[in-house]
């Protein structure tokens, strides 16, 4: 397929991995005419079987529609596709909806390249699984100029009816999505570490799960309290001081060491507590560790 005229009713998707395929499928289900390109042809063929229009080259996907969603592994991959297929000159009058996960440098360099070549840009991050797209569990974090976000409203709304605009600062989706990842990764790695300690210490994992479920409501309330304390500058008030937390983590280290489980995660956490101690935060709330993580403030 070559040099098709752009249509305003359709949308193109470049990159058909787990997420790009989920995006394309959701848009087809919501009634869009979807043109797709992917490096491996088999994924194009699978989408064509679901009603998409297959493109032989990425430039065909760019030419097929004014609005083009990009969702590949990372920006290095997308930049390579741009170079190898000479796509830059085809950005003119195109609106690129970039949903690839990227760094701040990636995002900024890409924005320059799109704008220098006459294109418009929506920068986004996806905070859900492909199966959540088009449902209440979908979570798209987006930034861009208001009129560009507006013109993409129907496409974005099909993927996430309550999509969030973070304003014009294109760094914000990366910053917010990675910050949320920090919370998730920390909590889930801690949980797996706990399961390892239970397994090594002979505590049945069903028992671990039962008591872990009991801590979930405490965790939710604690997360809210910590963020509010940091926001409001109330990081001294506490029911449990940083010193108490540090001693608790030290006891955890001793138990784990006796059982022979790996100490990498706990040692890293202990180092954060030690830095809090060096900064004189021993009697402060856990939220005061924000100044260890962000010493520039
Ligand atoms: N999956 C999720 O749950 C999820 C959730 C949130 C955000 N995301 C983000 O969505 C983006 C895509 O993730 P994914 O899960 O769809 O990844 P994936 O399943 O690994 O798919 C990667 C995509 O990138 C393409 N690609 C990789 N290397 C390439 C190259 N050298 N040249 C051309 N194309 C290349 C792949 O093409 P081939 O098929 O030819 O290999 C495929 O289309 C990532 O930035 C990820 O962080 C994913």
GROMACS .gro file of C-alpha atoms and ligand atoms in nm:
model
  345
    1UNK     CA    1   0.000   0.000   0.000
    2UNK     CA    2   0.160   0.327  -0.107
    3UNK     CA    3   0.086   0.698  -0.085
    4UNK     CA    4  -0.271   0.666   0.035
    5UNK     CA    5  -0.440   0.995   0.107
    6UNK     CA    6  -0.462   1.076   0.475
    7UNK     CA    7  -0.811   1.042   0.616
    8UNK     CA    8  -0.939   1.207   0.933
    9UNK     CA    9  -1.163   0.911   1.026
   10UNK     CA   10  -0.884   0.658   1.042
   11UNK     CA   11  -0.576   0.606   1.253
   12UNK     CA   12  -0.246   0.429   1.196
   13UNK     CA   13  -0.056   0.220   1.448
   14UNK     CA   14   0.319   0.162   1.412
   15UNK     CA   15   0.446  -0.120   1.634
   16UNK     CA   16   0.234  -0.425   1.701
   17UNK     CA   17   0.390  -0.580   2.009
   18UNK     CA   18   0.165  -0.669   2.301
   19UNK     CA   19   0.066  -0.306   2.356
   20UNK     CA   20   0.051  -0.185   1.994
   21UNK     CA   21  -0.164  -0.485   1.898
   22UNK     CA   22  -0.390  -0.412   2.196
   23UNK     CA   23  -0.421  -0.050   2.084
   24UNK     CA   24  -0.501  -0.145   1.724
   25UNK     CA   25  -0.756  -0.410   1.831
   26UNK     CA   26  -0.930  -0.173   2.070
   27UNK     CA   27  -0.956   0.097   1.803
   28UNK     CA   28  -1.097  -0.152   1.551
   29UNK     CA   29  -1.354  -0.266   1.810
   30UNK     CA   30  -1.450   0.099   1.866
   31UNK     CA   31  -1.519   0.147   1.497
   32UNK     CA   32  -1.199   0.314   1.369
   33UNK     CA   33  -1.042   0.228   1.036
   34UNK     CA   34  -0.696   0.120   1.149
   35UNK     CA   35  -0.385   0.090   0.931
   36UNK     CA   36  -0.097  -0.100   1.086
   37UNK     CA   37   0.275  -0.156   1.033
   38UNK     CA   38   0.514  -0.379   1.225
   39UNK     CA   39   0.866  -0.504   1.156
   40UNK     CA   40   0.753  -0.868   1.176
   41UNK     CA   41   0.484  -0.924   0.917
   42UNK     CA   42   0.305  -1.202   1.112
   43UNK     CA   43   0.170  -0.945   1.361
   44UNK     CA   44   0.040  -0.729   1.074
   45UNK     CA   45  -0.135  -1.034   0.927
   46UNK     CA   46  -0.298  -1.115   1.264
   47UNK     CA   47  -0.438  -0.761   1.282
   48UNK     CA   48  -0.552  -0.772   0.918
   49UNK     CA   49  -0.750  -1.084   1.011
   50UNK     CA   50  -0.917  -0.870   1.280
   51UNK     CA   51  -1.011  -0.596   1.033
   52UNK     CA   52  -0.701  -0.373   1.007
   53UNK     CA   53  -0.542  -0.250   0.684
   54UNK     CA   54  -0.190  -0.387   0.658
   55UNK     CA   55   0.099  -0.163   0.550
   56UNK     CA   56   0.414  -0.295   0.384
   57UNK     CA   57   0.631  -0.004   0.498
   58UNK     CA   58   0.612   0.240   0.790
   59UNK     CA   59   0.583   0.529   0.544
   60UNK     CA   60   0.257   0.374   0.419
   61UNK     CA   61   0.119   0.392   0.774
   62UNK     CA   62   0.225   0.758   0.795
   63UNK     CA   63   0.066   0.836   0.461
   64UNK     CA   64  -0.256   0.648   0.537
   65UNK     CA   65  -0.382   0.872   0.818
   66UNK     CA   66  -0.326   1.212   0.973
   67UNK     CA   67  -0.311   1.051   1.320
   68UNK     CA   68  -0.040   0.795   1.382
   69UNK     CA   69   0.011   0.607   1.707
   70UNK     CA   70   0.365   0.484   1.772
   71UNK     CA   71   0.419   0.208   2.027
   72UNK     CA   72   0.748   0.023   1.991
   73UNK     CA   73   0.993  -0.112   2.251
   74UNK     CA   74   1.177   0.216   2.308
   75UNK     CA   75   1.278   0.540   2.138
   76UNK     CA   76   1.604   0.394   2.005
   77UNK     CA   77   1.392   0.153   1.803
   78UNK     CA   78   1.160   0.431   1.680
   79UNK     CA   79   1.457   0.654   1.588
   80UNK     CA   80   1.610   0.367   1.393
   81UNK     CA   81   1.282   0.314   1.206
   82UNK     CA   82   1.271   0.688   1.126
   83UNK     CA   83   1.626   0.682   0.991
   84UNK     CA   84   1.615   0.354   0.803
   85UNK     CA   85   1.288   0.444   0.631
   86UNK     CA   86   1.351   0.820   0.587
   87UNK     CA   87   1.030   0.903   0.771
   88UNK     CA   88   1.116   1.256   0.891
   89UNK     CA   89   1.000   1.424   0.571
   90UNK     CA   90   0.662   1.251   0.610
   91UNK     CA   91   0.586   1.407   0.950
   92UNK     CA   92   0.454   1.721   0.779
   93UNK     CA   93   0.090   1.777   0.890
   94UNK     CA   94   0.089   1.448   1.077
   95UNK     CA   95  -0.014   1.415   1.439
   96UNK     CA   96   0.208   1.159   1.611
   97UNK     CA   97   0.061   1.006   1.926
   98UNK     CA   98   0.374   0.868   2.088
   99UNK     CA   99   0.296   0.596   2.344
  100UNK     CA  100   0.641   0.438   2.364
  101UNK     CA  101   0.800   0.449   2.709
  102UNK     CA  102   1.090   0.697   2.706
  103UNK     CA  103   1.341   0.898   2.905
  104UNK     CA  104   1.330   1.277   2.934
  105UNK     CA  105   1.608   1.311   2.672
  106UNK     CA  106   1.426   1.072   2.437
  107UNK     CA  107   1.102   1.263   2.469
  108UNK     CA  108   1.258   1.605   2.417
  109UNK     CA  109   1.472   1.507   2.116
  110UNK     CA  110   1.174   1.336   1.958
  111UNK     CA  111   0.950   1.640   2.009
  112UNK     CA  112   1.210   1.860   1.837
  113UNK     CA  113   1.230   1.622   1.544
  114UNK     CA  114   0.850   1.609   1.501
  115UNK     CA  115   0.805   1.986   1.529
  116UNK     CA  116   1.107   2.068   1.305
  117UNK     CA  117   0.949   1.851   1.037
  118UNK     CA  118   0.609   2.017   1.054
  119UNK     CA  119   0.428   1.759   1.264
  120UNK     CA  120   0.215   1.778   1.579
  121UNK     CA  121   0.274   1.566   1.886
  122UNK     CA  122   0.087   1.403   2.170
  123UNK     CA  123   0.330   1.251   2.419
  124UNK     CA  124   0.197   0.974   2.637
  125UNK     CA  125   0.263   0.697   2.883
  126UNK     CA  126   0.047   0.392   2.937
  127UNK     CA  127  -0.016   0.281   3.294
  128UNK     CA  128  -0.216  -0.035   3.231
  129UNK     CA  129  -0.199  -0.370   3.054
  130UNK     CA  130  -0.314  -0.407   2.692
  131UNK     CA  131  -0.623  -0.597   2.813
  132UNK     CA  132  -0.732  -0.289   3.012
  133UNK     CA  133  -0.748  -0.061   2.704
  134UNK     CA  134  -1.100   0.057   2.627
  135UNK     CA  135  -1.219  -0.040   2.978
  136UNK     CA  136  -1.252   0.148   3.308
  137UNK     CA  137  -0.908   0.014   3.407
  138UNK     CA  138  -0.731   0.192   3.117
  139UNK     CA  139  -0.488   0.466   3.220
  140UNK     CA  140  -0.328   0.696   2.962
  141UNK     CA  141  -0.118   0.990   3.083
  142UNK     CA  142  -0.084   1.249   2.808
  143UNK     CA  143   0.066   1.586   2.736
  144UNK     CA  144   0.061   1.820   2.440
  145UNK     CA  145  -0.077   2.147   2.319
  146UNK     CA  146  -0.447   2.172   2.414
  147UNK     CA  147  -0.571   2.198   2.054
  148UNK     CA  148  -0.364   1.892   1.953
  149UNK     CA  149  -0.497   1.690   2.247
  150UNK     CA  150  -0.847   1.807   2.152
  151UNK     CA  151  -0.813   1.691   1.792
  152UNK     CA  152  -0.703   1.347   1.920
  153UNK     CA  153  -0.986   1.328   2.174
  154UNK     CA  154  -1.189   1.062   1.992
  155UNK     CA  155  -0.888   0.832   1.946
  156UNK     CA  156  -0.763   0.880   2.303
  157UNK     CA  157  -1.117   0.842   2.440
  158UNK     CA  158  -1.158   0.508   2.262
  159UNK     CA  159  -0.849   0.378   2.441
  160UNK     CA  160  -0.925   0.540   2.778
  161UNK     CA  161  -1.254   0.725   2.827
  162UNK     CA  162  -1.106   0.918   3.120
  163UNK     CA  163  -0.761   0.989   2.969
  164UNK     CA  164  -0.565   1.245   3.166
  165UNK     CA  165  -0.405   1.557   3.022
  166UNK     CA  166  -0.096   1.660   3.216
  167UNK     CA  167  -0.072   1.988   3.026
  168UNK     CA  168   0.182   2.111   2.776
  169UNK     CA  169   0.503   1.996   2.950
  170UNK     CA  170   0.592   1.689   2.744
  171UNK     CA  171   0.815   1.548   3.020
  172UNK     CA  172   0.525   1.494   3.256
  173UNK     CA  173   0.396   1.157   3.130
  174UNK     CA  174   0.748   1.010   3.166
  175UNK     CA  175   0.803   1.165   3.508
  176UNK     CA  176   0.463   1.063   3.646
  177UNK     CA  177   0.459   0.714   3.496
  178UNK     CA  178   0.812   0.638   3.622
  179UNK     CA  179   0.723   0.775   3.968
  180UNK     CA  180   0.422   0.544   3.980
  181UNK     CA  181   0.648   0.260   3.866
  182UNK     CA  182   0.881   0.340   4.155
  183UNK     CA  183   0.597   0.279   4.403
  184UNK     CA  184   0.482  -0.036   4.227
  185UNK     CA  185   0.829  -0.183   4.181
  186UNK     CA  186   0.928  -0.111   4.541
  187UNK     CA  187   0.610  -0.265   4.681
  188UNK     CA  188   0.610  -0.571   4.456
  189UNK     CA  189   0.985  -0.640   4.493
  190UNK     CA  190   0.942  -0.613   4.869
  191UNK     CA  191   0.654  -0.861   4.850
  192UNK     CA  192   0.857  -1.114   4.647
  193UNK     CA  193   1.145  -1.073   4.893
  194UNK     CA  194   0.900  -1.141   5.179
  195UNK     CA  195   0.774  -1.453   5.002
  196UNK     CA  196   1.136  -1.570   4.964
  197UNK     CA  197   1.200  -1.520   5.336
  198UNK     CA  198   0.878  -1.709   5.425
  199UNK     CA  199   0.971  -1.991   5.189
  200UNK     CA  200   1.323  -2.015   5.331
  201UNK     CA  201   1.187  -1.996   5.687
  202UNK     CA  202   0.913  -2.256   5.641
  203UNK     CA  203   0.612  -2.019   5.669
  204UNK     CA  204   0.342  -2.145   5.427
  205UNK     CA  205   0.282  -1.896   5.147
  206UNK     CA  206  -0.096  -1.919   5.201
  207UNK     CA  207  -0.039  -1.786   5.553
  208UNK     CA  208   0.187  -1.512   5.413
  209UNK     CA  209  -0.084  -1.422   5.160
  210UNK     CA  210  -0.359  -1.407   5.424
  211UNK     CA  211  -0.165  -1.170   5.649
  212UNK     CA  212  -0.038  -0.968   5.353
  213UNK     CA  213  -0.398  -0.906   5.245
  214UNK     CA  214  -0.462  -0.770   5.591
  215UNK     CA  215  -0.188  -0.509   5.549
  216UNK     CA  216  -0.327  -0.376   5.219
  217UNK     CA  217  -0.576  -0.132   5.372
  218UNK     CA  218  -0.304  -0.003   5.607
  219UNK     CA  219  -0.074   0.039   5.308
  220UNK     CA  220  -0.332   0.240   5.111
  221UNK     CA  221  -0.392   0.477   5.403
  222UNK     CA  222  -0.017   0.507   5.464
  223UNK     CA  223   0.055   0.592   5.100
  224UNK     CA  224  -0.201   0.876   5.113
  225UNK     CA  225  -0.066   1.002   5.445
  226UNK     CA  226   0.296   1.004   5.323
  227UNK     CA  227   0.217   1.196   5.003
  228UNK     CA  228   0.007   1.450   5.195
  229UNK     CA  229   0.282   1.495   5.456
  230UNK     CA  230   0.540   1.565   5.182
  231UNK     CA  231   0.300   1.798   4.997
  232UNK     CA  232   0.217   1.990   5.316
  233UNK     CA  233   0.570   1.995   5.464
  234UNK     CA  234   0.465   1.794   5.773
  235UNK     CA  235   0.744   1.537   5.765
  236UNK     CA  236   0.837   1.560   6.133
  237UNK     CA  237   0.510   1.433   6.289
  238UNK     CA  238   0.513   1.057   6.327
  239UNK     CA  239   0.381   0.748   6.501
  240UNK     CA  240   0.693   0.555   6.398
  241UNK     CA  241   1.023   0.737   6.352
  242UNK     CA  242   1.282   0.673   6.083
  243UNK     CA  243   1.503   0.530   6.359
  244UNK     CA  244   1.231   0.275   6.444
  245UNK     CA  245   1.193   0.184   6.077
  246UNK     CA  246   1.573   0.149   6.041
  247UNK     CA  247   1.592  -0.085   6.341
  248UNK     CA  248   1.301  -0.288   6.200
  249UNK     CA  249   1.480  -0.322   5.869
  250UNK     CA  250   1.800  -0.422   6.051
  251UNK     CA  251   1.606  -0.700   6.230
  252UNK     CA  252   1.468  -0.810   5.893
  253UNK     CA  253   1.827  -0.822   5.762
  254UNK     CA  254   1.930  -1.048   6.053
  255UNK     CA  255   1.640  -1.289   5.994
  256UNK     CA  256   1.711  -1.298   5.619
  257UNK     CA  257   2.086  -1.350   5.682
  258UNK     CA  258   2.014  -1.641   5.917
  259UNK     CA  259   1.790  -1.800   5.654
  260UNK     CA  260   2.045  -1.742   5.377
  261UNK     CA  261   1.821  -1.528   5.153
  262UNK     CA  262   1.968  -1.251   4.940
  263UNK     CA  263   2.021  -0.918   5.120
  264UNK     CA  264   2.060  -0.687   4.817
  265UNK     CA  265   1.718  -0.521   4.847
  266UNK     CA  266   1.727  -0.476   5.225
  267UNK     CA  267   2.087  -0.349   5.221
  268UNK     CA  268   1.986  -0.085   4.967
  269UNK     CA  269   1.691   0.016   5.190
  270UNK     CA  270   1.920   0.020   5.495
  271UNK     CA  271   2.155   0.256   5.310
  272UNK     CA  272   1.864   0.498   5.256
  273UNK     CA  273   1.786   0.486   5.632
  274UNK     CA  274   2.157   0.545   5.709
  275UNK     CA  275   2.158   0.852   5.487
  276UNK     CA  276   1.848   0.975   5.674
  277UNK     CA  277   2.043   0.922   5.998
  278UNK     CA  278   2.340   1.121   5.860
  279UNK     CA  279   2.100   1.402   5.769
  280UNK     CA  280   1.968   1.412   6.127
  281UNK     CA  281   1.624   1.273   6.036
  282UNK     CA  282   1.615   0.990   6.296
  283UNK     CA  283   1.318   1.127   6.489
  284UNK     CA  284   1.124   1.236   6.178
  285UNK     CA  285   0.849   1.058   5.990
  286UNK     CA  286   0.926   0.815   5.705
  287UNK     CA  287   0.805   1.087   5.464
  288UNK     CA  288   1.114   1.294   5.559
  289UNK     CA  289   1.322   1.052   5.349
  290UNK     CA  290   1.200   1.257   5.051
  291UNK     CA  291   1.501   1.479   5.130
  292UNK     CA  292   1.734   1.181   5.095
  293UNK     CA  293   1.590   1.092   4.755
  294UNK     CA  294   1.572   1.456   4.643
  295UNK     CA  295   1.859   1.632   4.823
  296UNK     CA  296   1.847   1.933   4.591
  297UNK     CA  297   1.541   2.091   4.756
  298LIG     N1  298   0.291  -0.450   2.749
  298LIG     C1  299   0.253  -0.374   2.850
  298LIG     O1  300   0.183  -0.419   2.942
  298LIG     C2  301   0.292  -0.228   2.854
  298LIG     C3  302   0.236  -0.147   2.955
  298LIG     C4  303   0.267  -0.010   2.957
  298LIG     C5  304   0.353   0.043   2.864
  298LIG     N2  305   0.408  -0.039   2.768
  298LIG     C6  306   0.500   0.023   2.672
  298LIG     O2  307   0.456  -0.001   2.538
  298LIG     C7  308   0.571  -0.008   2.452
  298LIG     C8  309   0.560  -0.136   2.372
  298LIG     O3  310   0.558  -0.245   2.465
  298LIG     P1  311   0.512  -0.392   2.423
  298LIG     O4  312   0.473  -0.461   2.548
  298LIG     O5  313   0.417  -0.386   2.308
  298LIG     O6  314   0.653  -0.452   2.374
  298LIG     P2  315   0.677  -0.580   2.284
  298LIG     O7  316   0.563  -0.673   2.291
  298LIG     O8  317   0.812  -0.630   2.319
  298LIG     O9  318   0.680  -0.518   2.135
  298LIG     C9  319   0.790  -0.441   2.094
  298LIG    C10  320   0.756  -0.375   1.961
  298LIG    O10  321   0.872  -0.302   1.918
  298LIG    C11  322   0.912  -0.355   1.790
  298LIG     N3  323   1.057  -0.356   1.774
  298LIG    C12  324   1.149  -0.396   1.864
  298LIG     N4  325   1.273  -0.382   1.812
  298LIG    C13  326   1.256  -0.334   1.686
  298LIG    C14  327   1.345  -0.297   1.584
  298LIG     N5  328   1.479  -0.307   1.597
  298LIG     N6  329   1.292  -0.250   1.467
  298LIG    C15  330   1.159  -0.240   1.451
  298LIG     N7  331   1.069  -0.270   1.546
  298LIG    C16  332   1.118  -0.319   1.662
  298LIG    C17  333   0.858  -0.497   1.787
  298LIG    O11  334   0.852  -0.542   1.655
  298LIG     P3  335   0.859  -0.701   1.625
  298LIG    O12  336   0.721  -0.753   1.652
  298LIG    O13  337   0.900  -0.710   1.485
  298LIG    O14  338   0.962  -0.760   1.719
  298LIG    C18  339   0.722  -0.473   1.851
  298LIG    O15  340   0.633  -0.412   1.761
  298LIG    C19  341   0.696  -0.006   2.541
  298LIG    O16  342   0.751   0.124   2.540
  298LIG    C20  343   0.640  -0.041   2.679
  298LIG    O17  344   0.716   0.017   2.784
  298LIG    C21  345   0.378  -0.171   2.760
   0.00000   0.00000   0.00000
